[in-house]
Amino acid sequence: MKRAPRIAAIQDISGFGRCSTTVVLPVLAAMGGECCPLLTACLSAHTAFPASEKATFLDLTGQMAGTAAHWAELGVTFDAIYSGFLRSAGQIGLIEDFYRQFRREGTLVLVDPVMGDHGKPYRTYTPELCGRMRDLAAQADVITPNLTEAALLLEEDYADLPRDEEGLRAWLERLSLDGRRSVVLTGVSLRPGAIGAGCFDRATGRIRFAMARQEPAQFPGTGDLFASVVLGAMLRGEPLETAAQRAAEFVQRCAAHTLALGTPVLEGVQFEPLLGELMQR
Ligand code: PXL
């Protein structure tokens, strides 16, 4: 019996706006993965939309331990455990419990330390929650921070962000915790017109940059898209830098396609018609 790589995806579901589960699940499925959502919350839409009293948020923290217990009873095993946007320190404790229950030799643990963007933490990310995210990320095999999140993980000022390759290499080394975890640092640009990721691969100790053409807009949910493609590719056996290159190019093509169609930026990228590019024939 050979089954598809199985992923526990610890994410919220935001009904409108293309992020978290509505991105992670289709992308991993297209790449041949079986995605099992362990839902943290149910929202009407992602939080980048303007605040509205009509926005709904249902906290599902109370379901998480019971879901894990049922999965354990069913004898479910996972090839990867992937977490993203989180709401509370309590959820992080539950993920640590989940690692204790389900992490085995060879389980790939990816923490996307979603905490902020453009130099600022998201409004729900308190210093305490950022500290706990740092603890969680310390247990990961791979992390996929953007530059804002890297600064928060390193407790550096965003104003002191490295601007050149040498400085980025130093941050990548530090983010690797002495080579213990792989790092895909997103939103990195080494020259005008190109953007992508700096990668530290703990398997080789090497740093490489995976770049693609920069499109003139930034869409919500592209961090989730990037991390999901990286994970899907790694579960197919691709090395980290190949996985990151695939992700950088896919996100660029989704952004270009969406810009050509002209839909609102807050609705995220129209990745759906391009999912076929991720499939292996
Ligand atoms: O893309 C990360 C993310 C996930 N889930 C929710 C969000 C965001 C980013 O803003 O609001 C609810």
Coordinates of C-alpha atoms in Angstrom, one line a residue, residues 93-272:
G93 CA 0.7 24.9 23.4
L94 CA -1.8 22.6 21.7
I95 CA 0.5 22.4 18.6
E96 CA 3.4 21.4 20.9
D97 CA 1.2 18.7 22.3
F98 CA 0.4 17.6 18.7
Y99 CA 4.1 17.3 18.0
R100 CA 4.5 15.1 21.0
Q101 CA 1.7 12.9 19.8
F102 CA 2.4 12.7 16.1
R103 CA 6.0 13.7 15.3
R104 CA 8.0 10.7 14.3
E105 CA 11.4 10.1 12.7
G106 CA 11.0 11.7 9.2
T107 CA 8.0 13.8 9.9
L108 CA 8.6 17.2 8.3
V109 CA 7.6 20.0 10.6
L110 CA 7.1 23.3 8.8
V111 CA 6.2 26.4 10.8
D112 CA 5.2 29.4 8.8
P113 CA 5.6 32.0 11.6
V114 CA 2.8 34.3 10.4
M115 CA 3.1 37.4 12.6
G116 CA 3.1 40.5 10.4
D117 CA 4.1 42.2 7.2
H118 CA 5.5 45.5 6.0
G119 CA 7.5 46.0 9.3
K120 CA 4.5 45.7 11.6
P121 CA 3.0 42.8 13.6
Y122 CA -0.7 42.0 12.7
R123 CA -3.1 43.5 15.2
T124 CA -3.7 40.2 17.0
Y125 CA 0.0 39.5 17.5
T126 CA 0.9 40.6 21.0
P127 CA 4.6 40.5 22.2
E128 CA 3.6 37.4 24.2
L129 CA 2.2 35.6 21.1
C130 CA 5.3 36.5 19.1
G131 CA 7.5 35.0 21.9
R132 CA 5.5 31.8 21.8
M133 CA 5.7 31.7 18.0
R134 CA 9.5 31.9 18.4
D135 CA 9.3 28.9 20.8
L136 CA 7.2 27.0 18.3
A137 CA 9.5 27.9 15.4
A138 CA 12.5 26.7 17.4
Q139 CA 11.1 23.1 17.1
A140 CA 10.6 23.3 13.3
D141 CA 12.6 21.5 10.5
V142 CA 11.8 24.4 8.2
I143 CA 10.5 27.9 8.7
T144 CA 9.2 30.3 6.1
P145 CA 9.2 33.9 7.6
N146 CA 8.9 37.1 5.6
L147 CA 11.3 39.9 6.5
T148 CA 9.0 41.3 9.1
E149 CA 8.7 37.9 10.8
A150 CA 12.4 37.3 10.6
A151 CA 13.0 40.6 12.5
L152 CA 10.5 39.5 15.1
L153 CA 12.1 36.1 15.4
L154 CA 15.6 37.6 15.8
E155 CA 14.3 40.4 18.0
E156 CA 15.8 42.9 15.7
D157 CA 14.4 46.3 14.7
Y158 CA 12.8 46.2 11.3
A159 CA 14.7 49.4 10.5
D160 CA 17.9 47.4 10.7
L161 CA 16.9 45.0 8.0
P162 CA 19.9 43.8 5.9
R163 CA 20.0 45.5 2.5
D164 CA 22.7 43.4 0.8
E165 CA 23.5 39.8 0.2
E166 CA 26.1 39.6 3.0
G167 CA 23.7 41.0 5.6
L168 CA 20.9 38.6 4.4
R169 CA 23.3 35.7 4.7
A170 CA 24.1 36.6 8.3
W171 CA 20.4 36.7 9.1
L172 CA 19.8 33.4 7.4
E173 CA 22.6 31.8 9.5
R174 CA 21.1 33.3 12.7
L175 CA 17.6 32.1 11.7
S176 CA 18.9 28.6 11.2
L177 CA 19.7 28.3 14.9
D178 CA 23.3 27.0 14.3
G179 CA 22.2 25.0 11.3
R180 CA 19.4 23.1 13.2
R181 CA 16.6 24.2 10.9
S182 CA 16.2 25.1 7.3
V183 CA 15.0 28.6 6.5
V184 CA 13.1 30.1 3.5
L185 CA 13.2 33.9 4.0
T186 CA 10.6 35.4 1.7
G187 CA 10.2 38.9 0.3
V188 CA 13.9 39.2 -0.4
S189 CA 15.2 41.4 -3.2
L190 CA 18.8 41.6 -4.3
R191 CA 18.2 43.9 -7.3
P192 CA 15.3 46.0 -8.6
G193 CA 12.7 44.0 -10.4
A194 CA 13.4 40.7 -8.8
I195 CA 12.0 39.2 -5.6
G196 CA 12.1 35.8 -4.0
A197 CA 13.6 34.0 -1.1
G198 CA 16.9 33.4 0.6
C199 CA 17.3 29.8 1.6
F200 CA 19.4 28.1 4.2
D201 CA 19.3 24.4 3.7
R202 CA 20.3 22.5 6.8
A203 CA 20.9 19.3 4.8
T204 CA 23.8 21.0 3.0
G205 CA 24.6 24.0 5.1
R206 CA 24.3 26.1 1.9
I207 CA 22.7 29.4 1.3
R208 CA 21.0 30.1 -2.1
F209 CA 18.6 32.7 -3.4
A210 CA 15.5 31.7 -5.4
M211 CA 14.3 34.7 -7.3
A212 CA 11.5 35.6 -9.8
R213 CA 10.3 38.7 -11.6
Q214 CA 8.7 41.2 -9.2
E215 CA 5.1 42.1 -10.0
P216 CA 3.9 45.6 -9.1
A217 CA 1.4 44.6 -6.4
Q218 CA 1.4 42.7 -3.1
F219 CA -1.5 40.4 -2.4
P220 CA -2.7 38.9 0.9
G221 CA -2.3 35.1 1.2
T222 CA 0.8 34.8 -1.0
G223 CA 2.8 33.8 2.0
D224 CA 0.5 30.9 2.5
L225 CA 0.8 30.1 -1.2
F226 CA 4.6 30.3 -1.1
A227 CA 4.9 28.0 2.0
S228 CA 2.4 25.5 0.6
V229 CA 4.3 25.1 -2.7
V230 CA 7.6 24.7 -0.8
L231 CA 6.1 22.0 1.4
G232 CA 4.4 20.2 -1.5
A233 CA 7.7 20.2 -3.4
M234 CA 9.7 19.0 -0.4
L235 CA 7.3 16.1 0.1
R236 CA 7.9 15.1 -3.5
G237 CA 11.6 14.9 -2.6
E238 CA 12.8 18.2 -4.1
P239 CA 15.7 19.9 -2.3
L240 CA 14.9 23.1 -0.4
E241 CA 16.3 25.5 -3.0
T242 CA 14.4 23.8 -5.9
A243 CA 11.2 23.9 -3.9
A244 CA 11.7 27.6 -3.1
Q245 CA 12.5 28.4 -6.8
R246 CA 9.2 26.6 -7.8
A247 CA 7.3 28.6 -5.2
A248 CA 8.8 32.0 -6.2
E249 CA 8.0 31.4 -9.9
F250 CA 4.5 30.1 -9.1
V251 CA 3.6 33.1 -6.9
Q252 CA 5.0 35.5 -9.6
R253 CA 2.8 33.8 -12.3
C254 CA -0.3 33.9 -10.1
A255 CA 0.3 37.6 -9.3
A256 CA 0.9 38.5 -13.0
H257 CA -2.3 36.5 -14.0
T258 CA -4.3 38.3 -11.4
L259 CA -3.0 41.8 -12.3
A260 CA -3.9 41.0 -16.0
L261 CA -7.4 40.1 -14.9
G262 CA -7.6 43.2 -12.7
T263 CA -9.5 41.8 -9.7
P264 CA -9.2 43.6 -6.3
V265 CA -5.9 43.0 -4.5
L266 CA -7.6 42.1 -1.2
E267 CA -9.3 39.1 -3.0
G268 CA -5.8 37.5 -3.3
V269 CA -4.3 35.9 -6.3
Q270 CA -6.3 33.9 -8.8
F271 CA -4.2 30.8 -8.4
E272 CA -7.0 28.3 -9.3

